[in-house]
Structure formats: structure tokens, C-alpha cells
Short mmCIF file of C-alpha atoms in Angstrom, two decimals:
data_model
loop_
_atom_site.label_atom_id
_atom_site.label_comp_id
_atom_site.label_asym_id
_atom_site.label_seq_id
_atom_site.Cartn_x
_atom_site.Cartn_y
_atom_site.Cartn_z
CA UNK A 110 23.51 -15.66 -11.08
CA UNK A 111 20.21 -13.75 -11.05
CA UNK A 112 19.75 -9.62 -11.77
CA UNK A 113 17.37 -8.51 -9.55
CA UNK A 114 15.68 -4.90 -9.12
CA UNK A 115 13.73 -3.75 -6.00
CA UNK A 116 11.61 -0.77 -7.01
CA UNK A 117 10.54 0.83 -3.72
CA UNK A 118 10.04 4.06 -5.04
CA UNK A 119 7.04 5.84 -6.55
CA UNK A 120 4.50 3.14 -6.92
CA UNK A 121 2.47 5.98 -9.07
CA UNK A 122 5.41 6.21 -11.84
CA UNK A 123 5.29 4.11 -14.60
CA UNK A 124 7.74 5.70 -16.91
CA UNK A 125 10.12 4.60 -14.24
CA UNK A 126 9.16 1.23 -13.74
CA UNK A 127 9.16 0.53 -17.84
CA UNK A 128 12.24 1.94 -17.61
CA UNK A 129 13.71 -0.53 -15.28
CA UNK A 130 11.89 -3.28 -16.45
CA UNK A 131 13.58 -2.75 -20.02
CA UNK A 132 17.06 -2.09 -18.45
CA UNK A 133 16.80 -5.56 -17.04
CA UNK A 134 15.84 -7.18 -20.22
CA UNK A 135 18.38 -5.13 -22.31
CA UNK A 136 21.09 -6.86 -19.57
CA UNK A 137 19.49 -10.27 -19.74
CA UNK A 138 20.19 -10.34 -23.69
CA UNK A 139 23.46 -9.21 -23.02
CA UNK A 140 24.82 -11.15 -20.39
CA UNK A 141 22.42 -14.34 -20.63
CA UNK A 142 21.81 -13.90 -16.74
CA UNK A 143 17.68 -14.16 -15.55
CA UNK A 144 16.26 -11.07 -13.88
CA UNK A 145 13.58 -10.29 -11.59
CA UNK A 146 11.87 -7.24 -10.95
CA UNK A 147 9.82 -6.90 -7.70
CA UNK A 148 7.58 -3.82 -7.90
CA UNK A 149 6.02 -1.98 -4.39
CA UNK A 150 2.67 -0.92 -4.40
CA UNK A 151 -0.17 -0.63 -2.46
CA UNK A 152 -3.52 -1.51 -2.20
CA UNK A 153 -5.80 1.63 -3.17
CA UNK A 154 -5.29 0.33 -6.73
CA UNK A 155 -8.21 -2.18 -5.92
CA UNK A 156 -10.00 0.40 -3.50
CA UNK A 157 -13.25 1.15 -4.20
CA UNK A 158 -14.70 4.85 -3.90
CA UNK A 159 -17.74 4.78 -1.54
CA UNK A 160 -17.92 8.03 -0.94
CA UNK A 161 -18.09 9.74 -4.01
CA UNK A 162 -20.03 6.52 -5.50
CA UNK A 163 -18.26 6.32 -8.62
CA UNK A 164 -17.28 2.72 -8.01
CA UNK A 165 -18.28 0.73 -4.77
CA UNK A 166 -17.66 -2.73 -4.04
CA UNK A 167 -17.81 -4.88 -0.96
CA UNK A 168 -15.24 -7.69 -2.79
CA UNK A 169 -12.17 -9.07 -0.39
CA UNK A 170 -9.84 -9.73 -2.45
CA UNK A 171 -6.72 -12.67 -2.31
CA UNK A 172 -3.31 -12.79 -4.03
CA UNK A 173 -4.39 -15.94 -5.44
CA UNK A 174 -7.16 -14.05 -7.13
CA UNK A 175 -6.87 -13.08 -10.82
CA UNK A 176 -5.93 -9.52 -9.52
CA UNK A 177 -3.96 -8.91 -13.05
CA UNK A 178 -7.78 -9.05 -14.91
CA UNK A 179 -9.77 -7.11 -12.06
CA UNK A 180 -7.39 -4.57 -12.82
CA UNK A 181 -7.46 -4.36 -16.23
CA UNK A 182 -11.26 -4.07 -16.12
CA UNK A 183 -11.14 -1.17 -13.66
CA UNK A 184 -8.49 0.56 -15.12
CA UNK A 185 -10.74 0.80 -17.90
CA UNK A 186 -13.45 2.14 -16.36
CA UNK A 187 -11.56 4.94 -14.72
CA UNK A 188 -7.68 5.30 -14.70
CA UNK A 189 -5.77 5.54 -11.68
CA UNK A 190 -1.82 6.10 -11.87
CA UNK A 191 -0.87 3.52 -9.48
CA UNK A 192 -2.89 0.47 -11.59
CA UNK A 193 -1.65 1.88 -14.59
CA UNK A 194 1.95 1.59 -12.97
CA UNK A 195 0.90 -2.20 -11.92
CA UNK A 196 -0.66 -3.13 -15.34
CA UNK A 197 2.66 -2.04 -16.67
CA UNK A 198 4.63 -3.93 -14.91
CA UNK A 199 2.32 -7.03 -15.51
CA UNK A 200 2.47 -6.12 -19.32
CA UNK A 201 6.13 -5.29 -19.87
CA UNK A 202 7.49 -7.84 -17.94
CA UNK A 203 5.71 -10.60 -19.99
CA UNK A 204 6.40 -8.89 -23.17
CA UNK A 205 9.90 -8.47 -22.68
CA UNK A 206 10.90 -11.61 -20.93
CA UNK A 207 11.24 -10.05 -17.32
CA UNK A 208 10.19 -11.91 -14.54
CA UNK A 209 8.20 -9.39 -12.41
CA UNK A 210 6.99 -9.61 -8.85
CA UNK A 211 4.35 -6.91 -7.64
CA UNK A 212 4.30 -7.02 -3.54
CA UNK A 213 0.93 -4.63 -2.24
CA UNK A 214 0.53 -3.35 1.14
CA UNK A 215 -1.84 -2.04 2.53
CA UNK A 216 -1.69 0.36 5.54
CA UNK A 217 1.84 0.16 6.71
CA UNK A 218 2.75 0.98 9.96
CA UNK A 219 5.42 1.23 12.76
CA UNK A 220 8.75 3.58 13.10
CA UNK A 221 11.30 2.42 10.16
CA UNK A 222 14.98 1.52 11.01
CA UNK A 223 16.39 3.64 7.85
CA UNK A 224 18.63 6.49 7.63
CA UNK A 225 16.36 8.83 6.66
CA UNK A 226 12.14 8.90 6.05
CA UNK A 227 11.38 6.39 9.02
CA UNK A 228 7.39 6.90 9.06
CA UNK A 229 5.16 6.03 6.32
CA UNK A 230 1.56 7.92 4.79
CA UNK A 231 -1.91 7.22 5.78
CA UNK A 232 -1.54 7.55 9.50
CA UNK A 233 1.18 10.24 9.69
CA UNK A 234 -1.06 12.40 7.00
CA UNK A 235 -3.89 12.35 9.13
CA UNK A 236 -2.01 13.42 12.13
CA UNK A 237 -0.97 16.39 10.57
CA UNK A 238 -4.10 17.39 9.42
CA UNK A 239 -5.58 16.63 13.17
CA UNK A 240 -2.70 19.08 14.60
CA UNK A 241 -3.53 21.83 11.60
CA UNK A 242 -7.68 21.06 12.82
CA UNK A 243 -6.73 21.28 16.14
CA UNK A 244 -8.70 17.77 16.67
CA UNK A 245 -8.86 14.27 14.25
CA UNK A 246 -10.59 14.50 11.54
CA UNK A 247 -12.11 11.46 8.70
CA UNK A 248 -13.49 12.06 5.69
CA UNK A 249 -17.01 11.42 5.34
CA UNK A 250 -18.06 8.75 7.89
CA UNK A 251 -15.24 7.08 8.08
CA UNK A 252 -16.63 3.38 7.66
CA UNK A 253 -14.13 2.39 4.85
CA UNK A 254 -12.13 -0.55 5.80
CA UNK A 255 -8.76 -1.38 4.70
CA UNK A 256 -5.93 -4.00 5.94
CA UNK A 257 -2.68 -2.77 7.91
CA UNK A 258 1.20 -3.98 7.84
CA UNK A 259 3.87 -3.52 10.40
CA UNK A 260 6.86 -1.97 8.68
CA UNK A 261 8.99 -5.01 9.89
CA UNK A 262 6.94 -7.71 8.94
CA UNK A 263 6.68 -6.36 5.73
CA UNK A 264 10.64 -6.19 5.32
CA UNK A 265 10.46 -9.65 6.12
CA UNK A 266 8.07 -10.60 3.32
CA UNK A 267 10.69 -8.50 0.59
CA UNK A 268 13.75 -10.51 2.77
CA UNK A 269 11.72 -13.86 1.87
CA UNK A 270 10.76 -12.84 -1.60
CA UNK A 271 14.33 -12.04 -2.81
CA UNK A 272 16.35 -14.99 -1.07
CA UNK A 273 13.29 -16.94 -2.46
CA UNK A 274 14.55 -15.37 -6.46
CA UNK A 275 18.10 -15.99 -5.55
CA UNK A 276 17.59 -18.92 -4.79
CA UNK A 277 15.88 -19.68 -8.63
CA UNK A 278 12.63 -18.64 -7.06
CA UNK A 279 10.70 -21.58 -8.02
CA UNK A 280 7.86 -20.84 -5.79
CA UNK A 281 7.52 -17.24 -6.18
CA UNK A 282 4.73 -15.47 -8.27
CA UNK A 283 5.34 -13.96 -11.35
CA UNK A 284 4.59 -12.42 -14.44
CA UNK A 285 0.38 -11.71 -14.80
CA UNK A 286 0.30 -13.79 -11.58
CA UNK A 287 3.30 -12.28 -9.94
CA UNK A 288 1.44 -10.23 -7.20
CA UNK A 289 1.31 -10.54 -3.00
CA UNK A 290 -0.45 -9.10 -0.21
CA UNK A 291 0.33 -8.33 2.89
CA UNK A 292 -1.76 -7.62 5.64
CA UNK A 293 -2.07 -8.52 9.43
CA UNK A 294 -5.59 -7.24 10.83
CA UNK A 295 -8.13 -4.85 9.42
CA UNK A 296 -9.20 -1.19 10.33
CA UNK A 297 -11.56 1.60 9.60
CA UNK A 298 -10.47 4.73 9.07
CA UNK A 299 -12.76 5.99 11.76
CA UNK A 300 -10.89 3.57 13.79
CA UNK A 301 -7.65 5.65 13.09
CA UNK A 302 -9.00 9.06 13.56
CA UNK A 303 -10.89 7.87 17.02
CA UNK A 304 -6.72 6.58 17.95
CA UNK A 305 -6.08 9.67 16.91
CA UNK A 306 -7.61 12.05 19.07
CA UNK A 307 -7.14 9.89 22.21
CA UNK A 308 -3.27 9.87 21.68
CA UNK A 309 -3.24 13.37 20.65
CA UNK A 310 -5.45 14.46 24.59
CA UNK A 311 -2.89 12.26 25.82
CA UNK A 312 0.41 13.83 24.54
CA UNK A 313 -1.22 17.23 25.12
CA UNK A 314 -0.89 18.08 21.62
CA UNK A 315 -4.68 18.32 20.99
CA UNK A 316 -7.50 19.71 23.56
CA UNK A 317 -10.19 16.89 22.73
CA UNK A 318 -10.41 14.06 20.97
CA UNK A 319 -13.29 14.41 18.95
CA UNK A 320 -13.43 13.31 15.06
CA UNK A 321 -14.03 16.11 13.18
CA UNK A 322 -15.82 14.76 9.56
CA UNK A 323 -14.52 16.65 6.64
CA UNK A 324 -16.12 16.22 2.64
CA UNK A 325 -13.91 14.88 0.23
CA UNK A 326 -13.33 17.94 -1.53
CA UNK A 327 -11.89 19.50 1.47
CA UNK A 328 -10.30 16.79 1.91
CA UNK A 329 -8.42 16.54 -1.37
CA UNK A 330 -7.68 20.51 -0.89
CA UNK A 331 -4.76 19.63 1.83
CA UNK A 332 -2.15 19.60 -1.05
CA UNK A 333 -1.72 22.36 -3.66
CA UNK A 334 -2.40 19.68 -6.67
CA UNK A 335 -4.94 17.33 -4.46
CA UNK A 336 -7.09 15.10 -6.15
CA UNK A 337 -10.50 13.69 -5.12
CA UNK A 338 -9.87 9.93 -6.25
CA UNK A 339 -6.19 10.11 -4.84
CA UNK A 340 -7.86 11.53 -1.58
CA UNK A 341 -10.34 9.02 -1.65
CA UNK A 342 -8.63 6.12 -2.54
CA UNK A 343 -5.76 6.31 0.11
CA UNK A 344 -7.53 7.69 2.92
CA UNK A 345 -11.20 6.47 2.61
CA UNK A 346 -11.97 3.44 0.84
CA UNK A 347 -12.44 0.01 1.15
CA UNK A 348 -9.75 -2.65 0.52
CA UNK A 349 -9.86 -5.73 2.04
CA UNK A 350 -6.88 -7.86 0.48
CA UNK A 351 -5.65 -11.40 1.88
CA UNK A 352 -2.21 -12.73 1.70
CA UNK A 353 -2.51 -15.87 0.78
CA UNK A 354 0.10 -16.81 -1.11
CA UNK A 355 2.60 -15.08 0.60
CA UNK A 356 1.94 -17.15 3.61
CA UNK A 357 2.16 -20.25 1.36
CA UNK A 358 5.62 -18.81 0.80
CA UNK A 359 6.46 -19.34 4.55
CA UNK A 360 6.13 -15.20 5.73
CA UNK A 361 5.21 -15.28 9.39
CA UNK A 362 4.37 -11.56 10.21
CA UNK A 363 5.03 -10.68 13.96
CA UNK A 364 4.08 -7.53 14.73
CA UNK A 365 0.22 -7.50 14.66
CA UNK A 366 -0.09 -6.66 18.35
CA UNK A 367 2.12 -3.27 18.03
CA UNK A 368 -1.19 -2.25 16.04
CA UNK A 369 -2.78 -1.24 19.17
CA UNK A 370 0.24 1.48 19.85
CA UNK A 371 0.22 2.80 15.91
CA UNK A 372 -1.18 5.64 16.30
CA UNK A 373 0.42 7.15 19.75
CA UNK A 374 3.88 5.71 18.50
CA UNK A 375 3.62 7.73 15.16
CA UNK A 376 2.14 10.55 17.02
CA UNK A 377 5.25 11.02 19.48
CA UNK A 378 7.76 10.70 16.36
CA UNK A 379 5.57 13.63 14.72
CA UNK A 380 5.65 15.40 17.54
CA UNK A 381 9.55 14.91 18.39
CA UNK A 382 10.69 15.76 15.10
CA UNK A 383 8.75 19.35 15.26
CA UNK A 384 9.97 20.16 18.50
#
């Protein structure tokens, strides 16, 4: 029998994750049963910032990379709570014996199944802010490309993952190699605004559909405590990530094509929910 923990929480709290990490090891020399953690994060931890030019890069990067290293080297150049969460996890696991298994998304998108929070961040955000404009908006040119994920497929890659660590997991990724991508086709951000607008004339719910371009300190002024590199990192940067190895683990995402309705699906779910 194996202990395993899903963290699918806050990917920017590492207290948590160091917490769970040692609970696991404190049961493993207690019990003499393995563990596994798998850790959710995302991909702005290997963003670059290309609009405020503190770090720019035009790198794609693959799970079979040293992504553990990269890390370390740009978390030292300038900290970012989400890599310091992932360096963590890389570092406690090892030390204390944990097998630990980071899975980063990129973009997710598509209506979950859940009980409760069924849409996810990037995309919703930014159609709020286009009904508060009264039009889309991007911040700065929008040219920053990152990777997307249905919701579904990437269930699928977890469902694979943790059968895969039941089952001994003898061919997934761990410790300060344990990480996977997941990604089905790439996007701008301009890309999403442009959807956007055209879903929002089409629903009614905005009169053009125009991309408004707003500076990244505007920008990071949406919420109360906003941050410039949070701002920029999440909602426009470049990361360009590859899954490699989790398709060498046999995931087979199928939802690629709903990419085309993203937008106008989230959209209607926004709009139903404040009616």
C-alpha cells in the first residue's frame, strides 16, 4: 500500500506544501508504507517578463528538461512565490525521503464538473475586467504566448499519474525530476482578448469588440494587494512548455478542438451566474 497526497490547492503556498510533504514522511517512518506527493502548479513559474524587461526569454521549455536547475537559477535572480513553492517541494521531498510529483499547466480551460468553483483564472479574469471596461482589454501588446489545457484532459493526466503511483509508479517522475507539463495548443494573450470581445458583441454583454491595451501597472491595480510580476507573469508572459514525458506516460488529451469555443463558453457561465 502506497500514501498518496494530491495538493490542488494554492500552488503559491509553501508553508502548506512542507507541511504535507513532512506529514507524509512522519507516516512513512511510522507505518513503513511509501508515499507520494503530487504537487499542482502552473507554468508562470518559468514565464518570462517581457513587458517590464526584467527577465525575457524566448526558451520552450520540455518536462524532460532540467526544469528543477532553471528554476533554481531564476529563483535566484528574482523570487517568485509559486517557484519557491516548486523548489520546495523538489527540496523537501528529496531530503525527507518523499517521493514528489510536480504536474504544471498552463492555461486551463473548459467548464469543471465539481460541486462548487467550476471555471478556472486567466480567461475568466479577463472577462471580468472586459465587462468592468465595457470592452476586452490586454496588457501591453498582448504578443506573449503561453500553452492551454482543457480542464478534462488535464483530470485525465492526474487520473493516469496516480493509478500510475498505485500501481508502484515505476515510470512516473519524481523527486528533482518529478515534474510534467501539460499543454494542447498555444495562444497569445491578444488571441484571448480578440475571443473576447467577439463573444462578448455576440452575447450582447459588450457594445464592441475592440481590445482595449492597458499598462501593467494598471493592470496589477485590479486587486487591492496586486502585484506587477504576479500581473505579469499570469496574464502576459511567455511560456511555452512541452509535455513530453507525460505523453511517454500514455496521456492522450482530447479536448484540443473545444479551444475554439473557450472563450464564449466561459463567457456565458460568467454571464449566467450574475444574472
Amino acid at each position: 500500500m502506497i500514501i498518496v497526497i494530491i495538493n490542488t490547492a494554492l500552488a503559491f503556498h509553501t508553508e502548506s506544501a512542507v507541511a504535507m510533504i513532512s506529514g507524509l514522511s512522519d507516516r512513512q517512518s511510522k507505518t513503513g508504507k511509501k508515499t507520494w506527493f503530487i504537487h499542482t502548479s502552473g507554468t508562470s513559474s518559468i514565464a518570462d517578463r517581457p513587458i517590464s524587461k526584467i527577465y525575457c526569454e524566448s526558451r520552450e521549455f520540455h518536462d524532460t528538461d532540467d526544469i528543477y536547475t532553471y528554476e533554481l537559477n531564476r529563483e535566484s535572480y528574482e523570487a517568485y512565490k509559486q517557484r519557491t513553492t516548486d523548489l520546495a517541494v523538489f527540496q523537501i521531498g528529496r531530503a525527507l525521503a518523499v517521493k514528489t510529483t510536480i504536474v504544471k499547466p498552463p492555461t486551463i480551460f473548459g467548464l469543471g464538473t465539481g460541486p462548487i468553483n467550476k471555471l478556472s483564472i486567466q480567461i475568466p479574469g479577463l472577462i471580468r475586467r472586459a465587462l468592468q471596461y465595457g470592452q476586452a482589454v490586454v496588457i501591453g501588446d498582448g504578443h506573449g504566448q503561453w500553452d492551454h489545457v482543457h480542464i478534462e484532459d488535464l483530470v485525465r493526466l492526474f487520473e493516469l499519474v496516480l493509478i500510475k503511483v498505485l500501481n508502484g509508479g515505476e515510470d512516473v517522475p519524481y523527486g528533482l525530476k518529478g515534474l510534467l507539463f501539460a499543454e494542447t495548443g498555444r495562444h497569445t494573450w491578444l488571441d484571448i482578448s480578440k475571443a473576447i470581445g467577439a463573444a462578448g458583441v455576440e452575447l450582447g454583454a459588450l457594445k464592441t469588440d475592440e481590445v482595449r491595451s492597458v499598462p501593467l501597472a494598471e493592470a496589477a491595480a485590479w486587486v487591492a494587494s496586486g502585484s506587477e510580476q504576479v500581473r505579469e507573469l499570469g496574464f502576459a508572459s511567455n511560456s511555452r512548455s512541452k509535455a513530453t514525458l507525460s505523453r511517454a506516460l500514455g496521456w492522450e488529451p482530447k479536448h484540443e478542438t473545444d479551444w475554439q469555443t473557450a472563450v464564449k463558453v466561459d463567457f456565458e457561465a460568467i454571464l449566467n451566474a450574475e444574472a
